[in-house]
Amino acid sequence: VTMSLRAHGESHVGKVRDTNEDAVIVDPETGLYAVLDGMGGAMAGDVAAQRARDVLHAFVVERRNAMEPAPLLTAALNAASSAVHSEAQARRDRKGMGTTAVACLVVDGDDGPNAKKAIIAHVGDSRAYLLRDRRLTPLTRDHTVVAELMAQGAISAQEAETHLYKNVLSRNLGAKAETRADLAEVALQPGDRLLLCSDGLHGFASHDALQYLVGSNEPPEQVARDLIDAALRGGGGDNVTAVVIEAGAPELPRSTQILRTSGALAWWSRREVFLATARERGVAQSPICAVLSPDEAIDIVAGNLCEAVFHDLEKSTGVNVWTYAENLAHGWLDQGGHYGHLAELLDMLAGAARAVIAELRGLDAALAVLVDTGVTRALQVADMAIGGVLAERLRAVEADLLRVHAAREAQEAREAPRAFTETPTIPWLRSARVEPAEPTPEVRAGLDAAHAAAHATLADRTLVASVLAALHRLAVDAEATAATDAARDVWDTRGAEDKGPAALFDAIDQARAALGHAVRQAEPAPDVAIATLRRLAAAQAELAIALAHVAIEAASPGAGRFDDLVRGTAELRSEVARNEARIAGFERRPPPPGDSTQRREAT
Amino acid sequence: MPDEATHARTFRALRPMVLARLMEVRSSLDHGLAQLDETGARVQLDALLSQLEGYLGAADPAPLRNFLRSFLTLRAAQGLPPDSLLQAAVAIGDTCVQIVQQEGGTTAASAELACALTRAGAVVTRLLVEHIAAELDRRTGELRALDEGAPS
């Protein structure tokens, strides 16, 4: 059977720009698909993208039977770059124009014409993704200054988020006559989908949203439109273009087919049960519904979720529930609402869903299991969407914190060069500090004195005392295994009230504060104070990470084997009890006539 | 209808297959796992599967929650952003369900197990979202304190 391909491309000017500088190629006959994103509004970005598109397309069409696919795409992108570069050089009003490009050429696979493979070449930050087994994986790495710095290990992912050159491309078509494209190759499998897109899509819609939309069972035409809508909902701050290529229709499992038809209908026909239970469970009393009348609250909050779940069951997607939950979260959090109320509301609605499933279970148990799975998944999607909104806000707060800390450090450096600035323990603002292997005698004395002073104030708390000892040990000991040993010691001294990592990290913070205070109280020479505090900060970061490892170690399969033994013993006990009951049954049973044992006993 | 112990037993039998699949795709699950050596990644993923099995057997979310707190702390300490954690956790849950559906076919027992695993996945997701919310509260408080001029 020949693998059939379906593809569709959509482009939109977005909500901010006046012109669309993106260009697109969807040519199923040649097997060529591409997205190009022109640069420099005043410098004819649209001209660059269109010129590169035309040259790329013509080059591939003319030479596709004469060249191997990968060199063909590379040469075509070079030809496009050369054409844009020449035009930019020739006309002053077009100087500096350029474009990104991600191009995909689908050709027969290595196993013959029934298989297909996709060759992908890209320059710049337009991307290609592969959807397989419902996971969306990037096939390209952005050619931006920041991405290249990250690849070299010069900056962290966190620094990249706020880097000044975040959007500056390191490669494009047109800057030079020749360009350097990166290549990727994928042997396509039935059900795979490829997404090519400009940064107007991946910059304004989350990875989760892209994964859900591309992974839905909608045809490529609808998926491309949904993707554009998602980017517009996310702000639409740039031109947005998406090309979706589908390699054969995915074969739906039987359970999914049943859920899409009978399951979705069974859910929808019990809408009243859902709404009535939502009312009973107090949905209308949630602070989130405070501005609505009780009827409106049920109708809007519960009714819309019920409908979104129905559509998602019907289409095996999560996009409707995702949108519902994302809007709910934005609306509530924007007005200063707390996450706890969102979770409570979702739990009430989950309770209403369980009532529907319970009713269905009495009528058709097999269908009820499928609906239960589908609805549980839908509510999980709602949680994920809310998590996405919270994570977005967390990133914004992190960026603000970084700015504030950087400003403070800069100010302190101006006021007192080589001053020490405290940084929080975990997890995202950690900065690696390189310390000498051994502390100097003065610093060692400072560490000893600080440990003694802090211990004297906090010794009544065993866990904190143990953390103090661990921090002291790490600050003075440069051995590679010191952190793990120290973390194990701390782990072993936890009391019954100290379970869970939160207590551990609270203890680290308390110990750190006490040590910092002790160092400052001792008023050593500024250089010694700074070096002492730095060693303690490094020790604290090391201990935090080592403790997290120990926590995982404690819950690893090694520890799980104990649970297995406990379970196994319980099973054996049940087996013994069953056998004893059977023996007792045999003993109670009357003997058959002529049984010699009976005769002997009678005798 | 299969009981919890049966679910746990069936899942235990499938665990090697789930683990093998997760090892194959680990670089797309979570970059922290991709950076670990094979043994390290296997130990961490198997620890998670072991907890899921425990949840299936006991239907008690408390041990799973306790384990996930540690797991999360480790991943966060490795610098994995919280929404990536969410994606990774959901992807691991999805992989478990896919293997169950693939191996169990259309039997009632397979459907029940897929449902139980989906529930476990939902518990994991909720915990992660709670963690992100708590972290947001903490950081917002910290920012507010800095804005007001309090010491960090």
Short mmCIF file of N, CA, C and O in Angstrom, two decimals, chain A residues 133-135 137 207-208 212 254-255 338-339 343 346-347 361 369-370 372-373 376-377 380 383-384 386-388 390-391 393-395 397-398 400-401 404-405 408 422 424 426-430 501 505 545 548-549 551-552 555-557 560 564 567 571, chain B residues 1 9 12 21 28 43-44 46-47 50-51 53-54 67 69-71 73-74 76-83 86-87 90-91 94 98 101 106 111-112 114-115 118-119 121-122 125-126 129-133 135-140 142-143 146 150 152:
data_model
loop_
_atom_site.label_atom_id
_atom_site.label_comp_id
_atom_site.label_asym_id
_atom_site.label_seq_id
_atom_site.Cartn_x
_atom_site.Cartn_y
_atom_site.Cartn_z
N ASP A 133 3.32 9.20 17.81
CA ASP A 133 2.79 8.67 19.08
C ASP A 133 2.32 9.80 19.98
O ASP A 133 2.59 9.81 21.19
N ARG A 134 1.70 10.78 19.39
CA ARG A 134 1.11 11.91 20.10
C ARG A 134 2.13 12.84 20.76
O ARG A 134 1.78 13.71 21.54
N ARG A 135 3.43 12.62 20.49
CA ARG A 135 4.45 13.51 21.03
C ARG A 135 4.99 14.39 19.91
O ARG A 135 5.31 13.90 18.83
N THR A 137 7.97 16.56 18.60
CA THR A 137 9.41 16.70 18.86
C THR A 137 10.02 17.66 17.84
O THR A 137 9.77 17.52 16.64
N HIS A 207 4.21 24.99 23.61
CA HIS A 207 4.51 23.68 23.02
C HIS A 207 3.35 22.73 23.25
O HIS A 207 2.98 21.95 22.36
N ASP A 208 2.76 22.80 24.45
CA ASP A 208 1.62 21.92 24.75
C ASP A 208 0.47 22.15 23.78
O ASP A 208 -0.16 21.21 23.31
N TYR A 212 -1.13 19.44 21.21
CA TYR A 212 -2.53 19.03 21.21
C TYR A 212 -3.18 19.24 19.86
O TYR A 212 -3.93 18.40 19.37
N ARG A 254 -9.74 0.61 18.37
CA ARG A 254 -11.18 0.34 18.46
C ARG A 254 -11.80 1.12 19.62
O ARG A 254 -12.88 1.69 19.50
N SER A 255 -11.09 1.14 20.76
CA SER A 255 -11.65 1.83 21.94
C SER A 255 -11.85 3.31 21.63
O SER A 255 -12.84 3.91 22.06
N HIS A 338 -6.68 33.18 43.58
CA HIS A 338 -5.68 32.21 44.00
C HIS A 338 -5.92 30.87 43.31
O HIS A 338 -7.06 30.49 43.04
N TYR A 339 -4.81 30.15 43.07
CA TYR A 339 -4.91 28.85 42.39
C TYR A 339 -5.82 27.88 43.13
O TYR A 339 -6.57 27.11 42.51
N ALA A 343 -8.46 24.88 41.71
CA ALA A 343 -8.37 23.44 41.96
C ALA A 343 -9.67 22.94 42.59
O ALA A 343 -10.20 21.88 42.22
N LEU A 346 -12.37 22.72 39.95
CA LEU A 346 -12.16 21.54 39.08
C LEU A 346 -12.56 20.26 39.80
O LEU A 346 -13.13 19.36 39.19
N ASP A 347 -12.27 20.18 41.10
CA ASP A 347 -12.63 18.98 41.85
C ASP A 347 -14.16 18.81 41.93
O ASP A 347 -14.68 17.70 41.84
N ARG A 361 -22.34 3.40 34.33
CA ARG A 361 -21.78 2.08 34.72
C ARG A 361 -22.90 1.07 34.94
O ARG A 361 -22.77 -0.11 34.63
N VAL A 369 -16.28 2.49 31.32
CA VAL A 369 -14.83 2.51 31.55
C VAL A 369 -14.16 3.42 30.51
O VAL A 369 -13.28 4.23 30.84
N LEU A 370 -14.60 3.31 29.27
CA LEU A 370 -14.01 4.15 28.21
C LEU A 370 -14.31 5.62 28.47
O LEU A 370 -13.44 6.48 28.31
N ASP A 372 -15.03 6.97 31.32
CA ASP A 372 -14.27 7.35 32.52
C ASP A 372 -12.83 7.74 32.12
O ASP A 372 -12.31 8.78 32.52
N THR A 373 -12.22 6.91 31.27
CA THR A 373 -10.85 7.19 30.83
C THR A 373 -10.80 8.52 30.08
O THR A 373 -9.93 9.37 30.34
N THR A 376 -11.50 11.48 32.47
CA THR A 376 -10.36 11.69 33.38
C THR A 376 -9.24 12.40 32.63
O THR A 376 -8.60 13.32 33.13
N ARG A 377 -9.02 11.94 31.40
CA ARG A 377 -7.98 12.56 30.57
C ARG A 377 -8.32 14.04 30.29
O ARG A 377 -7.47 14.91 30.34
N GLN A 380 -7.57 16.02 33.22
CA GLN A 380 -6.11 16.14 33.34
C GLN A 380 -5.62 17.27 32.41
O GLN A 380 -4.74 18.06 32.77
N ASP A 383 -6.16 20.51 34.04
CA ASP A 383 -5.08 20.78 35.01
C ASP A 383 -3.81 21.24 34.30
O ASP A 383 -3.13 22.16 34.74
N MET A 384 -3.51 20.57 33.18
CA MET A 384 -2.30 20.95 32.44
C MET A 384 -2.39 22.38 31.92
O MET A 384 -1.41 23.13 31.95
N ILE A 386 -4.12 24.84 33.17
CA ILE A 386 -3.96 25.76 34.30
C ILE A 386 -2.49 25.82 34.70
O ILE A 386 -1.93 26.89 34.97
N GLY A 387 -1.84 24.65 34.71
CA GLY A 387 -0.41 24.59 35.03
C GLY A 387 0.40 25.43 34.04
O GLY A 387 1.36 26.10 34.43
N GLY A 388 0.01 25.40 32.78
CA GLY A 388 0.71 26.18 31.76
C GLY A 388 0.60 27.67 32.04
O GLY A 388 1.57 28.42 31.92
N LEU A 390 0.03 29.06 34.97
CA LEU A 390 0.82 29.37 36.18
C LEU A 390 2.31 29.42 35.84
O LEU A 390 3.04 30.29 36.32
N ALA A 391 2.75 28.47 35.01
CA ALA A 391 4.18 28.41 34.66
C ALA A 391 4.60 29.66 33.90
O ALA A 391 5.69 30.19 34.09
N ARG A 393 3.29 32.59 34.26
CA ARG A 393 3.42 33.67 35.25
C ARG A 393 4.69 33.51 36.08
O ARG A 393 5.35 34.48 36.44
N LEU A 394 4.99 32.26 36.38
CA LEU A 394 6.21 32.00 37.17
C LEU A 394 7.44 32.48 36.40
O LEU A 394 8.33 33.10 36.98
N ARG A 395 7.45 32.22 35.10
CA ARG A 395 8.59 32.66 34.29
C ARG A 395 8.72 34.18 34.32
O ARG A 395 9.81 34.73 34.41
N VAL A 397 7.69 36.20 36.71
CA VAL A 397 8.17 36.62 38.03
C VAL A 397 9.66 36.33 38.16
O VAL A 397 10.42 37.12 38.71
N GLU A 398 10.08 35.14 37.65
CA GLU A 398 11.50 34.79 37.67
C GLU A 398 12.33 35.85 36.95
O GLU A 398 13.39 36.26 37.41
N ASP A 400 11.57 38.96 36.46
CA ASP A 400 11.61 40.18 37.28
C ASP A 400 12.61 40.03 38.41
O ASP A 400 13.36 40.96 38.72
N LEU A 401 12.58 38.84 39.04
CA LEU A 401 13.51 38.61 40.16
C LEU A 401 14.95 38.68 39.70
O LEU A 401 15.81 39.26 40.38
N VAL A 404 15.86 42.26 39.29
CA VAL A 404 16.04 42.95 40.57
C VAL A 404 17.36 42.52 41.22
O VAL A 404 18.13 43.34 41.70
N HIS A 405 17.61 41.20 41.20
CA HIS A 405 18.85 40.71 41.81
C HIS A 405 20.07 41.26 41.07
O HIS A 405 21.06 41.65 41.70
N ARG A 408 20.62 44.76 42.02
CA ARG A 408 21.17 44.89 43.38
C ARG A 408 22.66 44.53 43.39
O ARG A 408 23.46 45.19 44.03
N GLU A 422 23.63 37.54 48.85
CA GLU A 422 22.96 36.26 49.11
C GLU A 422 22.06 35.88 47.93
O GLU A 422 21.41 36.75 47.35
N PRO A 424 18.97 32.98 46.70
CA PRO A 424 18.08 31.99 47.30
C PRO A 424 18.59 30.56 47.07
O PRO A 424 19.36 30.32 46.14
N ILE A 426 17.13 27.28 46.28
CA ILE A 426 16.75 26.49 45.11
C ILE A 426 15.52 27.11 44.50
O ILE A 426 14.84 27.87 45.17
N PRO A 427 15.14 26.72 43.33
CA PRO A 427 15.91 25.96 42.39
C PRO A 427 16.37 26.81 41.21
O PRO A 427 17.28 26.40 40.51
N TRP A 428 15.72 27.93 40.92
CA TRP A 428 15.96 28.52 39.61
C TRP A 428 16.95 29.68 39.57
O TRP A 428 17.30 30.15 38.53
N LEU A 429 17.28 30.18 40.71
CA LEU A 429 18.19 31.33 40.70
C LEU A 429 19.60 30.96 41.13
O LEU A 429 20.38 31.80 41.53
N ARG A 430 19.88 29.67 41.07
CA ARG A 430 21.18 29.18 41.51
C ARG A 430 22.25 29.65 40.53
O ARG A 430 22.09 29.54 39.33
N PRO A 501 10.61 16.56 51.46
CA PRO A 501 11.72 17.46 51.15
C PRO A 501 11.53 18.88 51.68
O PRO A 501 12.51 19.57 51.93
N PHE A 505 14.48 21.45 53.07
CA PHE A 505 14.90 22.71 52.48
C PHE A 505 14.63 23.90 53.43
O PHE A 505 15.38 24.87 53.42
N ILE A 545 21.16 19.91 46.14
CA ILE A 545 21.09 18.96 45.02
C ILE A 545 21.33 17.53 45.52
O ILE A 545 20.61 16.60 45.16
N ALA A 548 18.29 16.13 47.19
CA ALA A 548 17.25 15.72 46.24
C ALA A 548 17.60 14.34 45.66
O ALA A 548 16.73 13.49 45.50
N HIS A 549 18.88 14.10 45.38
CA HIS A 549 19.29 12.79 44.87
C HIS A 549 19.03 11.71 45.90
O HIS A 549 18.55 10.62 45.57
N ALA A 551 16.83 11.76 48.20
CA ALA A 551 15.38 11.55 48.31
C ALA A 551 14.90 10.59 47.23
O ALA A 551 14.08 9.71 47.47
N ILE A 552 15.44 10.75 46.03
CA ILE A 552 15.07 9.85 44.92
C ILE A 552 15.58 8.44 45.21
O ILE A 552 14.87 7.46 45.02
N ALA A 555 13.48 6.39 47.32
CA ALA A 555 12.22 5.91 46.74
C ALA A 555 12.47 5.05 45.52
O ALA A 555 11.56 4.75 44.77
N SER A 556 13.70 4.62 45.31
CA SER A 556 14.04 3.88 44.10
C SER A 556 13.58 2.43 44.19
O SER A 556 13.14 1.98 45.24
N PRO A 557 13.68 1.69 43.07
CA PRO A 557 13.21 0.31 43.10
C PRO A 557 13.88 -0.51 44.20
O PRO A 557 13.31 -1.45 44.70
N GLY A 560 11.78 -0.06 46.78
CA GLY A 560 10.50 -0.64 46.37
C GLY A 560 10.47 -2.14 46.59
O GLY A 560 9.40 -2.72 46.77
N ASP A 564 7.57 -4.79 47.72
CA ASP A 564 7.22 -6.02 47.00
C ASP A 564 7.16 -7.20 47.97
O ASP A 564 6.27 -8.05 47.91
N ARG A 567 4.10 -7.01 50.00
CA ARG A 567 2.94 -7.44 49.19
C ARG A 567 2.93 -8.94 49.02
O ARG A 567 1.91 -9.60 49.16
N GLU A 571 0.15 -11.79 50.12
CA GLU A 571 -0.47 -12.75 49.20
C GLU A 571 -0.31 -14.17 49.73
O GLU A 571 -1.24 -14.98 49.67
N MET B 1 -14.86 -7.67 37.23
CA MET B 1 -13.99 -6.48 37.09
C MET B 1 -12.66 -6.73 37.82
O MET B 1 -12.68 -7.14 38.98
N ARG B 9 -0.44 -6.20 39.27
CA ARG B 9 0.30 -7.36 38.73
C ARG B 9 0.47 -7.25 37.22
O ARG B 9 1.55 -7.48 36.68
N ARG B 12 2.95 -4.67 36.47
CA ARG B 12 4.31 -5.11 36.79
C ARG B 12 4.88 -5.94 35.63
O ARG B 12 6.04 -5.81 35.27
N ARG B 21 10.55 1.41 26.37
CA ARG B 21 10.01 2.46 25.50
C ARG B 21 10.41 3.85 26.02
O ARG B 21 10.80 4.73 25.26
N SER B 28 13.34 13.00 24.40
CA SER B 28 12.23 13.91 24.08
C SER B 28 11.32 14.11 25.29
O SER B 28 10.43 14.95 25.27
N VAL B 43 17.28 4.00 36.39
CA VAL B 43 16.92 3.94 37.82
C VAL B 43 15.81 4.94 38.12
O VAL B 43 14.82 4.62 38.79
N GLN B 44 15.95 6.15 37.59
CA GLN B 44 14.93 7.18 37.90
C GLN B 44 13.58 6.83 37.30
O GLN B 44 12.54 6.96 37.95
N ASP B 46 12.51 3.86 36.44
CA ASP B 46 11.97 2.67 37.06
C ASP B 46 11.39 3.01 38.44
O ASP B 46 10.40 2.42 38.87
N ALA B 47 12.04 3.96 39.11
CA ALA B 47 11.51 4.39 40.41
C ALA B 47 10.10 4.96 40.23
O ALA B 47 9.19 4.66 41.00
N SER B 50 7.70 2.18 39.48
CA SER B 50 7.45 1.41 40.70
C SER B 50 6.37 2.10 41.54
O SER B 50 5.48 1.47 42.10
N GLN B 51 6.46 3.43 41.61
CA GLN B 51 5.46 4.18 42.36
C GLN B 51 4.08 4.09 41.71
O GLN B 51 3.07 4.00 42.39
N GLU B 53 3.02 1.63 39.99
CA GLU B 53 2.53 0.29 40.29
C GLU B 53 1.95 0.25 41.71
O GLU B 53 0.89 -0.32 41.94
N GLY B 54 2.67 0.89 42.63
CA GLY B 54 2.18 0.96 44.01
C GLY B 54 0.83 1.64 44.08
O GLY B 54 -0.08 1.19 44.79
N PHE B 67 6.59 10.63 46.85
CA PHE B 67 7.68 10.34 45.93
C PHE B 67 7.85 11.48 44.93
O PHE B 67 8.97 11.94 44.66
N ARG B 69 7.17 14.56 45.16
CA ARG B 69 7.78 15.77 45.73
C ARG B 69 9.29 15.69 45.61
O ARG B 69 9.95 16.65 45.23
N SER B 70 9.83 14.52 45.93
CA SER B 70 11.29 14.35 45.84
C SER B 70 11.74 14.41 44.38
O SER B 70 12.74 15.05 44.04
N PHE B 71 10.98 13.74 43.53
CA PHE B 71 11.33 13.67 42.11
C PHE B 71 11.38 15.08 41.51
O PHE B 71 12.30 15.46 40.80
N THR B 73 11.73 17.90 43.15
CA THR B 73 12.80 18.71 43.71
C THR B 73 14.09 18.43 42.96
O THR B 73 14.85 19.35 42.64
N LEU B 74 14.32 17.15 42.66
CA LEU B 74 15.53 16.79 41.93
C LEU B 74 15.54 17.42 40.55
O LEU B 74 16.52 18.05 40.14
N ALA B 76 13.87 19.97 39.48
CA ALA B 76 13.96 21.43 39.57
C ALA B 76 15.39 21.84 39.87
O ALA B 76 15.91 22.80 39.31
N ALA B 77 16.04 21.06 40.76
CA ALA B 77 17.43 21.38 41.10
C ALA B 77 18.34 21.22 39.88
O ALA B 77 19.38 21.85 39.78
N GLN B 78 17.91 20.38 38.94
CA GLN B 78 18.68 20.21 37.71
C GLN B 78 18.35 21.31 36.70
O GLN B 78 18.85 21.30 35.58
N GLY B 79 17.43 22.21 37.06
CA GLY B 79 17.14 23.36 36.22
C GLY B 79 16.06 23.12 35.19
O GLY B 79 15.90 23.91 34.26
N LEU B 80 15.26 22.05 35.35
CA LEU B 80 14.20 21.81 34.38
C LEU B 80 13.02 22.73 34.69
O LEU B 80 12.53 22.74 35.81
N PRO B 81 12.56 23.52 33.70
CA PRO B 81 11.45 24.43 33.98
C PRO B 81 10.17 23.66 34.33
O PRO B 81 9.98 22.54 33.84
N PRO B 82 9.31 24.26 35.16
CA PRO B 82 8.15 23.51 35.64
C PRO B 82 7.21 23.02 34.54
O PRO B 82 6.63 21.94 34.64
N ASP B 83 7.03 23.82 33.47
CA ASP B 83 6.09 23.33 32.46
C ASP B 83 6.69 22.17 31.66
O ASP B 83 5.97 21.30 31.17
N LEU B 86 5.90 19.18 33.63
CA LEU B 86 4.51 18.79 33.41
C LEU B 86 4.40 17.96 32.13
O LEU B 86 3.78 16.89 32.12
N GLN B 87 5.04 18.45 31.08
CA GLN B 87 5.00 17.72 29.80
C GLN B 87 5.63 16.34 29.94
O GLN B 87 5.11 15.35 29.43
N VAL B 90 3.35 13.94 31.89
CA VAL B 90 2.19 13.51 31.11
C VAL B 90 2.64 12.53 30.02
O VAL B 90 1.97 11.53 29.75
N ALA B 91 3.80 12.81 29.41
CA ALA B 91 4.30 11.92 28.36
C ALA B 91 4.61 10.53 28.91
O ALA B 91 4.33 9.51 28.27
N ASP B 94 1.29 8.84 29.39
CA ASP B 94 0.74 8.45 28.08
C ASP B 94 1.42 7.21 27.54
O ASP B 94 0.77 6.34 26.96
N GLN B 98 -0.33 3.78 26.45
CA GLN B 98 -0.16 3.24 25.09
C GLN B 98 0.30 1.80 25.10
O GLN B 98 -0.21 0.97 24.35
N GLN B 101 -2.55 -0.43 26.13
CA GLN B 101 -3.54 -0.60 25.05
C GLN B 101 -2.98 -1.49 23.95
O GLN B 101 -3.68 -2.33 23.39
N THR B 106 -8.22 -5.23 23.10
CA THR B 106 -9.52 -4.61 23.40
C THR B 106 -10.21 -5.28 24.58
O THR B 106 -11.42 -5.15 24.74
N ALA B 111 -8.81 -2.22 29.22
CA ALA B 111 -9.49 -0.92 29.31
C ALA B 111 -9.51 -0.42 30.75
O ALA B 111 -9.29 0.77 31.01
N GLU B 112 -9.76 -1.34 31.69
CA GLU B 112 -9.78 -0.96 33.12
C GLU B 112 -8.40 -0.47 33.56
O GLU B 112 -8.28 0.51 34.28
N ALA B 114 -6.01 0.76 31.64
CA ALA B 114 -5.73 2.04 31.00
C ALA B 114 -6.42 3.17 31.77
O ALA B 114 -5.85 4.25 31.97
N CYS B 115 -7.63 2.89 32.24
CA CYS B 115 -8.38 3.90 33.00
C CYS B 115 -7.67 4.20 34.32
O CYS B 115 -7.50 5.36 34.70
N THR B 118 -4.65 6.23 33.69
CA THR B 118 -5.01 7.61 33.36
C THR B 118 -5.29 8.38 34.65
O THR B 118 -4.90 9.55 34.80
N ARG B 119 -5.95 7.69 35.60
CA ARG B 119 -6.22 8.35 36.89
C ARG B 119 -4.90 8.66 37.61
O ARG B 119 -4.73 9.74 38.18
N GLY B 121 -2.08 9.22 36.23
CA GLY B 121 -1.48 10.35 35.50
C GLY B 121 -2.11 11.67 35.93
O GLY B 121 -1.42 12.68 36.06
N ALA B 122 -3.43 11.63 36.17
CA ALA B 122 -4.12 12.86 36.58
C ALA B 122 -3.65 13.30 37.97
O ALA B 122 -3.49 14.50 38.23
N THR B 125 -0.31 14.95 37.49
CA THR B 125 -0.47 16.29 36.91
C THR B 125 -0.91 17.30 37.97
O THR B 125 -0.36 18.40 38.07
N ARG B 126 -1.90 16.89 38.77
CA ARG B 126 -2.40 17.81 39.79
C ARG B 126 -1.28 18.20 40.76
O ARG B 126 -1.13 19.36 41.13
N VAL B 129 0.99 20.72 39.22
CA VAL B 129 0.39 22.05 39.11
C VAL B 129 0.40 22.72 40.49
O VAL B 129 0.69 23.91 40.61
N GLU B 130 0.11 21.92 41.51
CA GLU B 130 0.14 22.48 42.88
C GLU B 130 1.55 22.98 43.20
O GLU B 130 1.73 24.03 43.82
N HIS B 131 2.52 22.22 42.76
CA HIS B 131 3.92 22.62 43.00
C HIS B 131 4.24 23.94 42.29
O HIS B 131 4.86 24.84 42.87
N ILE B 132 3.80 24.05 41.04
CA ILE B 132 4.06 25.29 40.29
C ILE B 132 3.37 26.47 40.97
O ILE B 132 3.94 27.55 41.11
N ALA B 133 2.12 26.22 41.44
CA ALA B 133 1.37 27.30 42.09
C ALA B 133 2.09 27.74 43.37
O ALA B 133 2.20 28.94 43.65
N GLU B 135 5.25 27.48 44.02
CA GLU B 135 6.50 28.15 43.64
C GLU B 135 6.19 29.59 43.19
O GLU B 135 6.93 30.52 43.51
N LEU B 136 5.08 29.74 42.46
CA LEU B 136 4.69 31.08 42.01
C LEU B 136 4.40 31.97 43.22
O LEU B 136 4.82 33.14 43.27
N ASP B 137 3.68 31.43 44.21
CA ASP B 137 3.37 32.20 45.42
C ASP B 137 4.65 32.63 46.12
O ASP B 137 4.78 33.78 46.55
N ARG B 138 5.57 31.67 46.24
CA ARG B 138 6.82 31.94 46.96
C ARG B 138 7.62 33.05 46.26
O ARG B 138 8.09 33.99 46.88
N ARG B 139 7.72 32.91 44.94
CA ARG B 139 8.52 33.87 44.18
C ARG B 139 7.85 35.25 44.14
O ARG B 139 8.51 36.28 44.18
N THR B 140 6.50 35.24 44.06
CA THR B 140 5.78 36.52 44.05
C THR B 140 6.02 37.24 45.37
O THR B 140 6.25 38.45 45.41
N GLU B 142 8.56 36.89 47.31
CA GLU B 142 9.95 37.32 47.35
C GLU B 142 10.12 38.63 46.57
O GLU B 142 10.79 39.56 47.02
N LEU B 143 9.46 38.69 45.42
CA LEU B 143 9.55 39.89 44.58
C LEU B 143 8.92 41.08 45.30
O LEU B 143 9.46 42.19 45.30
N LEU B 146 11.20 42.34 47.90
CA LEU B 146 12.32 43.11 47.32
C LEU B 146 11.85 44.50 46.90
O LEU B 146 12.54 45.49 47.10
N ALA B 150 12.61 45.15 51.58
CA ALA B 150 13.01 44.24 52.66
C ALA B 150 14.24 43.46 52.23
O ALA B 150 14.47 43.29 51.04
N SER B 152 16.57 40.40 51.16
CA SER B 152 16.19 39.17 50.45
C SER B 152 16.44 37.96 51.34
O SER B 152 17.21 38.01 52.26
#
